[in-house]
Coordinates of C-alpha atoms and ligand atoms in Angstrom, one line a residue:
X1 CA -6.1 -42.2 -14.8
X2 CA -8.8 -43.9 -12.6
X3 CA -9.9 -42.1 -9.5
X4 CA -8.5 -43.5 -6.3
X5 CA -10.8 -44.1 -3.5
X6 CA -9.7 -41.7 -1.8
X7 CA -10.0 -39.1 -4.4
X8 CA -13.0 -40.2 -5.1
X9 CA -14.0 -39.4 -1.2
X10 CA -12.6 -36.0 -1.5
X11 CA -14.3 -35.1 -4.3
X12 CA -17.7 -36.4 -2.6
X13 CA -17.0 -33.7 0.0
X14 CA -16.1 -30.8 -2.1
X15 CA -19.5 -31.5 -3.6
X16 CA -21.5 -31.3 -0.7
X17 CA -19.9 -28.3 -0.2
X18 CA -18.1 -29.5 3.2
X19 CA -14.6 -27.7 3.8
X20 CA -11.6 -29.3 3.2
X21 CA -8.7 -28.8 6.8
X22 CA -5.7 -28.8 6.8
X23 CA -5.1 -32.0 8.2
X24 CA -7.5 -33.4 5.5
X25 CA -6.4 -35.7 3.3
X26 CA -6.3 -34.0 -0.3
X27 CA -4.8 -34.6 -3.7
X28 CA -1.0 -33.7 -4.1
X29 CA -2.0 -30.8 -6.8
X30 CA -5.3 -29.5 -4.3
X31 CA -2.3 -29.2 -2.8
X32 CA -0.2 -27.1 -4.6
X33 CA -2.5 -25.1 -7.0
X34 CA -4.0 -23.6 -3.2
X35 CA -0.2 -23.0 -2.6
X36 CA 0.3 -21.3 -5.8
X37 CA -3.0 -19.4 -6.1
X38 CA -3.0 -18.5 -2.0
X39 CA 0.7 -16.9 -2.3
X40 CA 0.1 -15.2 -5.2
X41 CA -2.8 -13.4 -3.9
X42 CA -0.8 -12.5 -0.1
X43 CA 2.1 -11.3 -2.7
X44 CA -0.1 -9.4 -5.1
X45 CA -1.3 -8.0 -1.1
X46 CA 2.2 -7.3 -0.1
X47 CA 3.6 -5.6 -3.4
X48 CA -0.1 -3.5 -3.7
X49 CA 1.0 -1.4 -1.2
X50 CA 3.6 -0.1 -2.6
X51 CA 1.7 2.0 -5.7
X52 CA -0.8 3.6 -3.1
X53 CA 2.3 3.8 -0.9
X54 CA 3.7 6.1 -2.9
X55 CA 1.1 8.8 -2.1
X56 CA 1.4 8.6 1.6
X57 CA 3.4 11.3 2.0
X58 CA 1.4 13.4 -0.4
X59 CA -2.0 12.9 0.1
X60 CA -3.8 16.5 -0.5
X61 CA -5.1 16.9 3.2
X62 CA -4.7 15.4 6.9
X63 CA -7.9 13.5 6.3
X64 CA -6.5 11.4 3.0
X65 CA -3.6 11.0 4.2
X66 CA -5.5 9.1 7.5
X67 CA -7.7 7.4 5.0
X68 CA -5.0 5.8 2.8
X69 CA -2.7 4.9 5.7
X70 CA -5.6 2.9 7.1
X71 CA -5.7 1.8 3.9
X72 CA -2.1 0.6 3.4
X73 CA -1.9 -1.2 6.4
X74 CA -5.2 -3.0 5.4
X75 CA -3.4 -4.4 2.9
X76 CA -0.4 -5.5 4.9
X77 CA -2.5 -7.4 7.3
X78 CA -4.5 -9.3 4.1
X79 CA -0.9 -10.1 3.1
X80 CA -0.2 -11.8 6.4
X81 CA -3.4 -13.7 6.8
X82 CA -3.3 -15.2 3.3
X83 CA 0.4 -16.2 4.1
X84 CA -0.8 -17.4 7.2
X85 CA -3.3 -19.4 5.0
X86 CA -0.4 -20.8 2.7
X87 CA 1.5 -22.0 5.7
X88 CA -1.3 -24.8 7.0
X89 CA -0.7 -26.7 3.5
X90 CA 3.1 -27.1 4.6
X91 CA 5.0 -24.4 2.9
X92 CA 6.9 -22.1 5.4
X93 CA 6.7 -18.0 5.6
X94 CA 10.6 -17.9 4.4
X95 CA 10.0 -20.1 1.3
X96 CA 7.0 -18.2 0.0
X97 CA 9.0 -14.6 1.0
X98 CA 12.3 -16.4 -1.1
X99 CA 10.0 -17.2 -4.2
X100 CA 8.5 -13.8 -3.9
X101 CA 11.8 -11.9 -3.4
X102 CA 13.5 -14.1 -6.7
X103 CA 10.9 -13.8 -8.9
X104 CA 10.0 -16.9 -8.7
X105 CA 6.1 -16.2 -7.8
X106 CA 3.8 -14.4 -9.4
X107 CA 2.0 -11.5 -8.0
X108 CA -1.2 -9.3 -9.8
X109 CA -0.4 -7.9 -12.6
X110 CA -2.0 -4.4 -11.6
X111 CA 0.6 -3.2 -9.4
X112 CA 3.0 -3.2 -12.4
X113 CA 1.4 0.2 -13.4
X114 CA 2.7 3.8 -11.8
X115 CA 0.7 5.8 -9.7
X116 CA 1.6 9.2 -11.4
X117 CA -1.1 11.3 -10.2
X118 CA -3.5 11.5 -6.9
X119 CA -6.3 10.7 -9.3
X120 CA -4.5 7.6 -9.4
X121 CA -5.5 6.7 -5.6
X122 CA -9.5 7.5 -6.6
X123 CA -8.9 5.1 -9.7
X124 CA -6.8 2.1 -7.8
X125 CA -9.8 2.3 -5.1
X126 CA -12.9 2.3 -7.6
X127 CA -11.6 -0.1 -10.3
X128 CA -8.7 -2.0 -8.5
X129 CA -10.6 -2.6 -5.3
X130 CA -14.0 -3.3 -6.9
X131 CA -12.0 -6.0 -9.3
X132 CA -10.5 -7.4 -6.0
X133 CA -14.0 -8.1 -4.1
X134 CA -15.3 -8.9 -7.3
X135 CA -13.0 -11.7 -7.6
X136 CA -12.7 -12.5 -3.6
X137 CA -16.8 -12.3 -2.6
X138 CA -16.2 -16.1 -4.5
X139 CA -13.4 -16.7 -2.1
X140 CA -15.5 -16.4 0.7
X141 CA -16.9 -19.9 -0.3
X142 CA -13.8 -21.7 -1.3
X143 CA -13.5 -25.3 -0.5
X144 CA -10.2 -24.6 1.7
X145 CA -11.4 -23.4 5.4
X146 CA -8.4 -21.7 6.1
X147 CA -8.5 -19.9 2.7
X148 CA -12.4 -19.0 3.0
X149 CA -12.6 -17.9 6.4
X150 CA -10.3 -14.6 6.2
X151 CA -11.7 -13.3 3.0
X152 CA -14.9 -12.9 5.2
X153 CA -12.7 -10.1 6.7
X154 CA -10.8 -9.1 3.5
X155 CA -13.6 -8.5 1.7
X156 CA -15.4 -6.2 4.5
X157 CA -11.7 -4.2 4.1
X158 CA -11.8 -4.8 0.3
X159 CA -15.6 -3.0 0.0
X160 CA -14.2 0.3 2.7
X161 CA -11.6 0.7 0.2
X162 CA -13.5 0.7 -2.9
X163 CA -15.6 3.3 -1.5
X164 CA -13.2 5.9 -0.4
X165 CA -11.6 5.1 -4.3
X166 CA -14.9 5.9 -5.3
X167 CA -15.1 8.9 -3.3
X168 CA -12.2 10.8 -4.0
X169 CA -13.3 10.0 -7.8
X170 CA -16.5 11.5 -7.1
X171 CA -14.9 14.7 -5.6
X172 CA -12.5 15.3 -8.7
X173 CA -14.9 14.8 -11.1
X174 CA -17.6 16.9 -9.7
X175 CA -15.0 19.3 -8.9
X176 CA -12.8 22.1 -11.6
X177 CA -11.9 20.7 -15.3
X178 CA -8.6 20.1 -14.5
X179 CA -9.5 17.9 -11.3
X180 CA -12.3 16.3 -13.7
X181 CA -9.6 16.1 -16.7
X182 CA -7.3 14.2 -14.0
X183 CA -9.5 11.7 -13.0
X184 CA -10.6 11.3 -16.7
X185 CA -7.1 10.1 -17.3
X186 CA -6.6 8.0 -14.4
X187 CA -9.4 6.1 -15.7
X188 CA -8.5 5.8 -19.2
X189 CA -5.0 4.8 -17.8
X190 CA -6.6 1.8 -15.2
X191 CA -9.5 0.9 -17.1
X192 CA -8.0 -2.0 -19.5
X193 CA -5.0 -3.1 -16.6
X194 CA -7.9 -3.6 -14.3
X195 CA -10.1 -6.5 -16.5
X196 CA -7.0 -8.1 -17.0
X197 CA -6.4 -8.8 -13.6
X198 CA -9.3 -11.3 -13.8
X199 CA -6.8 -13.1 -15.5
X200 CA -7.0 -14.7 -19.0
X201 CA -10.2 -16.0 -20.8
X202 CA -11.6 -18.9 -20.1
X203 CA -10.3 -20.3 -23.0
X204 CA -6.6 -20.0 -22.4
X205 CA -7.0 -20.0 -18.3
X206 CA -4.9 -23.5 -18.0
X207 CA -6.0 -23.7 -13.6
X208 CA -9.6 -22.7 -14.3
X209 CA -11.7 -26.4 -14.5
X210 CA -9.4 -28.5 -12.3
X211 CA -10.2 -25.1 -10.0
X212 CA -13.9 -25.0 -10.3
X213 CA -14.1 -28.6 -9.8
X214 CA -12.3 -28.6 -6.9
X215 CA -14.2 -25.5 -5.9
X216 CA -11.3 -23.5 -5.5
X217 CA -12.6 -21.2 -7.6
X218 CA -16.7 -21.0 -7.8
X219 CA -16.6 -18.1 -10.8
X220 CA -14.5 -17.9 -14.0
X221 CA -12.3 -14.9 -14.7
X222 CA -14.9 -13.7 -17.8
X223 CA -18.0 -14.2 -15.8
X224 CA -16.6 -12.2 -13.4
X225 CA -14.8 -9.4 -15.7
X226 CA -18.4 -9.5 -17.2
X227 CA -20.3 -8.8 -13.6
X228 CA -17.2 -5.9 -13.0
X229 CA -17.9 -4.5 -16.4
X230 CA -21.9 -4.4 -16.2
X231 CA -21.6 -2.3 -12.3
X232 CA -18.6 -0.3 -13.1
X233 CA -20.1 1.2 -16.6
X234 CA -23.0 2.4 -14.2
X235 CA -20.7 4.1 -11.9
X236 CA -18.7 5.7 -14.7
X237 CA -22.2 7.2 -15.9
X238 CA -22.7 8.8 -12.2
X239 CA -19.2 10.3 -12.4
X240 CA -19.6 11.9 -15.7
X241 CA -16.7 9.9 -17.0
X242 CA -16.1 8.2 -20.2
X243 CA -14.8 4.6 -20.3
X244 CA -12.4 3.8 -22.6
X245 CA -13.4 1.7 -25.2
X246 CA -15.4 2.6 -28.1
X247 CA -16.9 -0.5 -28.5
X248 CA -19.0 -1.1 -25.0
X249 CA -22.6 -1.2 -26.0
X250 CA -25.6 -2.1 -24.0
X251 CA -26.7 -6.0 -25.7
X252 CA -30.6 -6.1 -25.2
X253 CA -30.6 -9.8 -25.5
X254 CA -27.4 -10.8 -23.1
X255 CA -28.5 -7.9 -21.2
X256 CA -24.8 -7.5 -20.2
X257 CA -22.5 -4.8 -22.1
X258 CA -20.3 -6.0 -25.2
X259 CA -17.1 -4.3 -24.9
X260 CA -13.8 -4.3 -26.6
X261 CA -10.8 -6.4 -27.0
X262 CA -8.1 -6.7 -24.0
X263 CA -4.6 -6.5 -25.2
X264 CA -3.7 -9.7 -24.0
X265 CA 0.1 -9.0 -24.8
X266 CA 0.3 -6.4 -22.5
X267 CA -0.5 -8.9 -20.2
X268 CA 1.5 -11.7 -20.8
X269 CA 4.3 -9.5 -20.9
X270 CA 3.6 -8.0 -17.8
X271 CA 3.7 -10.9 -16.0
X272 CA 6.6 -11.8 -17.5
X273 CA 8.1 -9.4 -15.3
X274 CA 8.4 -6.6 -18.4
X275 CA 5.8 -4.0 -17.1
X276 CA 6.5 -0.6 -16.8
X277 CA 7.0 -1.4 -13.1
X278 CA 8.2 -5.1 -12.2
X279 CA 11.9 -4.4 -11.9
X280 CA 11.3 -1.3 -9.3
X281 CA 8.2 -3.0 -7.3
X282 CA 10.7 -6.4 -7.0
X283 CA 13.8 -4.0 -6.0
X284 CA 11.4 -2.0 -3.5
X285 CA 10.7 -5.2 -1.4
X286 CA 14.3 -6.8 -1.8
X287 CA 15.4 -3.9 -0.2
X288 CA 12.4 -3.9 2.8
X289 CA 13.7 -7.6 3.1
X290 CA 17.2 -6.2 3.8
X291 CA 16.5 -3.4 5.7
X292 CA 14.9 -5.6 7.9
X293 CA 17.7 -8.4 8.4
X294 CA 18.6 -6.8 12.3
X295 CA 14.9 -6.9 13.2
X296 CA 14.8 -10.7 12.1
X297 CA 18.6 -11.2 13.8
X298 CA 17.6 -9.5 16.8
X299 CA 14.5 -11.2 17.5
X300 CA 15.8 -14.3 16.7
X301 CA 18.4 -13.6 19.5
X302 CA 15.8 -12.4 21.9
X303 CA 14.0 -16.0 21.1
X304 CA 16.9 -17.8 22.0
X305 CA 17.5 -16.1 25.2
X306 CA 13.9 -16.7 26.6
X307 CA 14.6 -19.9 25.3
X308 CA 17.8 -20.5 27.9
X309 CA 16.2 -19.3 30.3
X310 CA 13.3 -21.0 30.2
X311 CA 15.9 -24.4 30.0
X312 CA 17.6 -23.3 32.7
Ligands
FAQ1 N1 -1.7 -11.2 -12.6 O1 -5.2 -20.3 -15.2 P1 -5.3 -18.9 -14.7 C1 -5.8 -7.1 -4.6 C2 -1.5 -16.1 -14.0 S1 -5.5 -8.7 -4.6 C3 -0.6 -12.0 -12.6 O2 -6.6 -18.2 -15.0 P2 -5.9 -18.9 -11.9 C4 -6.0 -6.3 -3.3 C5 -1.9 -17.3 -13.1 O3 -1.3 -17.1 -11.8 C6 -5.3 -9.1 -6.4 N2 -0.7 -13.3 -13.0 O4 -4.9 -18.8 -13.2 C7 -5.4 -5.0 -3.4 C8 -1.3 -18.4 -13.9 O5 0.1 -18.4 -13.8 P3 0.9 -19.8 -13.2 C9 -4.9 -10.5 -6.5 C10 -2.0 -13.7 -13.4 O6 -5.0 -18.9 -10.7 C11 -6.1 -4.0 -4.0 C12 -1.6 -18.0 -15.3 O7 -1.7 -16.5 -15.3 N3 -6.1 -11.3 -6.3 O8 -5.8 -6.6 -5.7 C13 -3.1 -12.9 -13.3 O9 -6.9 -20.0 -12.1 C14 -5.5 -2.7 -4.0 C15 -2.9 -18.6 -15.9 O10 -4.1 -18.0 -15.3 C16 -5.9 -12.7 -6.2 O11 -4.9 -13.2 -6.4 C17 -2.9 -11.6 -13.0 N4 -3.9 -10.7 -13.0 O12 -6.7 -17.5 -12.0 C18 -4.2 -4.8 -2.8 C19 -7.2 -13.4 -6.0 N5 -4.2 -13.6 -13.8 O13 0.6 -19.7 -11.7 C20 -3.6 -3.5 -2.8 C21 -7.0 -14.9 -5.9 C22 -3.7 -14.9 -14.0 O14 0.3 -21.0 -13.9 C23 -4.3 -2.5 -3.4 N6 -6.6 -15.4 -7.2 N7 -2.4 -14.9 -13.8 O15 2.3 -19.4 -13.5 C24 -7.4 -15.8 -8.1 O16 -8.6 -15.8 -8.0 C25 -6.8 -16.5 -9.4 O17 -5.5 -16.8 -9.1 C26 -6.8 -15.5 -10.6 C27 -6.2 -16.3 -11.8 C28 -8.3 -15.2 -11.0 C29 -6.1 -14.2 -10.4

């Protein structure tokens, strides 16, 4: 179909890398793949907090526990300013919360793992975190303002959080052999979950080139599980620690690694909603939704009453 002029305008921009506003005019699906792609990412915010939450209560000192609280509540507030986001293309917070809540949207595929050990916290940090920036640093030049400008914050969060994953890695393996065998595992459980959250390959990624055209998306998910893959390897080596996959070799002449095969079943079925997870992560938040109803009630009742007043 021929361009419209207007189309053709809006295209004009993106390339000269002006940002698009909400009261912009912009293509229908602009429109709804920023919808799509923004709530996902303030779900996949929302729903991460519930594997680290998990630990809250169990963190092994005063300090971690302080640490992943912090943490945990970064998250929360990443969720709310990406929702926040969603709402300036003209979907409300209820809508995106009922698609959520049904099952109707899509959130990261990571959090559908369990978080069975506290080497599990050092592991969602490192590889889950530095998979997150990896993906978001892009983010931070998205053609949508309202989309681009919080992930300046987000990623500053993002980079805290990969660090103090990193750390506690760092402290397990250089500690006994059964903290060292501990975080061994918790790699060897996150490692593969944590490329796929690049999403698919290029080939069978059906958003990426409408998105990179658009500018939506400035890297594609194997360029950056590539970039991920070449740092973390390095990082592994510091730790003492093996990654997973027999077939990561150093390739002179790409001068990237070559590593193995993702089991790109696993992922489809996870987000399917069959993970080892999805039911209990979906019941955990339909049951925060409810538990909240007389906070909602009640300040909808205290709204009203400023409201006569105010009238009066
Ligand atoms: N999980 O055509 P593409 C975090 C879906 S935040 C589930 O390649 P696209 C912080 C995709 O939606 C982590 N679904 O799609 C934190 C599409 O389905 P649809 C989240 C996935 O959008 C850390 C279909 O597959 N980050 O971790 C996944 O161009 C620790 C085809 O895929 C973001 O959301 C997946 N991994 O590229 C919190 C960043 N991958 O909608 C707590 C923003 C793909 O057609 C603790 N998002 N799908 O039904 C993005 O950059 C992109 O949306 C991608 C996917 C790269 C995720």
């Amino acid at each position: 179909m021929a361009e419209s002029k207007e189309e053709a305008l809006f295209q004009e921009k993106v390339d000269a890398e002006q940002k698009i506003e909400p009261k912009d005019w912009m293509p229908a699906d602009y429109r709804k793949n920023l919808i799509r792609q923004i709530s996902q990412h303030g779900h996949s915010e929302i729903v991460g907090m519930l594997p680290e939450g998990n630990w809250i209560t169990r963190a092994p000192s005063l300090r971690r526990k302080t640490v992943l609280l912090a943490k945990v509540q970064d998250e929360a507030g990443h969720g709310l300013y990406l929702y926040s986001a969603a709402e300036t293309l003209g979907i409300g917070r209820d809508e995106l919360n009922d698609q959520l809540l049904t099952g109707k949207a899509k959130y990261s595929s990571i959090f559908n793992y369990p978080t069975i050990t506290w080497a599990d916290m050092g592991a969602v940090g490192w590889l889950v975190d530095g998979a997150a920036i990896m993906n978001q640093v892009m983010l931070c030049r998205t053609s949508y303002g309202p989309y681009a400008r919080p992930m300046v914050r987000i990623c500053k969060e993002e980079s805290f959080h990969q660090r103090q994953g990193y750390e506690i890695m760092n402290v397990l393996s250089h500690g006994s052999p059964e903290q060292k065998a501990m975080a061994q595992d918790a790699l060897d459980r996150w490692w593969w979950p944590s490329l796929m959250m690049f999403g698919p390959s290029d080939a069978d990624s059906p958003h990426s080139a409408q998105s990179m055209k658009w500018k939506i998306k400035r890297q594609s998910n194997d360029e950056l599980r590539q970039i991920f893959i070449d740092r973390t390897v390095q990082q592994a080596e510091v730790l003492g620690l093996q990654i997973p996959d027999p077939e990561l070799k150093w390739n002179e002449e790409t001068q990237h690694y070559d590593w193995g095969t993702i089991n790109w079943d696993e992922f489809f079925n996870v987000i399917k909603g069959n993970g080892p997870c999805n039911k209990e992560r979906l019941t955990a938040r339909q049951k925060a939704h409810a538990d909240g109803a007389w906070v909602r009630e009640a300040a909808l009742a205290y709204a009203g009453k400023k409201a006569k007043k105010k009238a009066a």
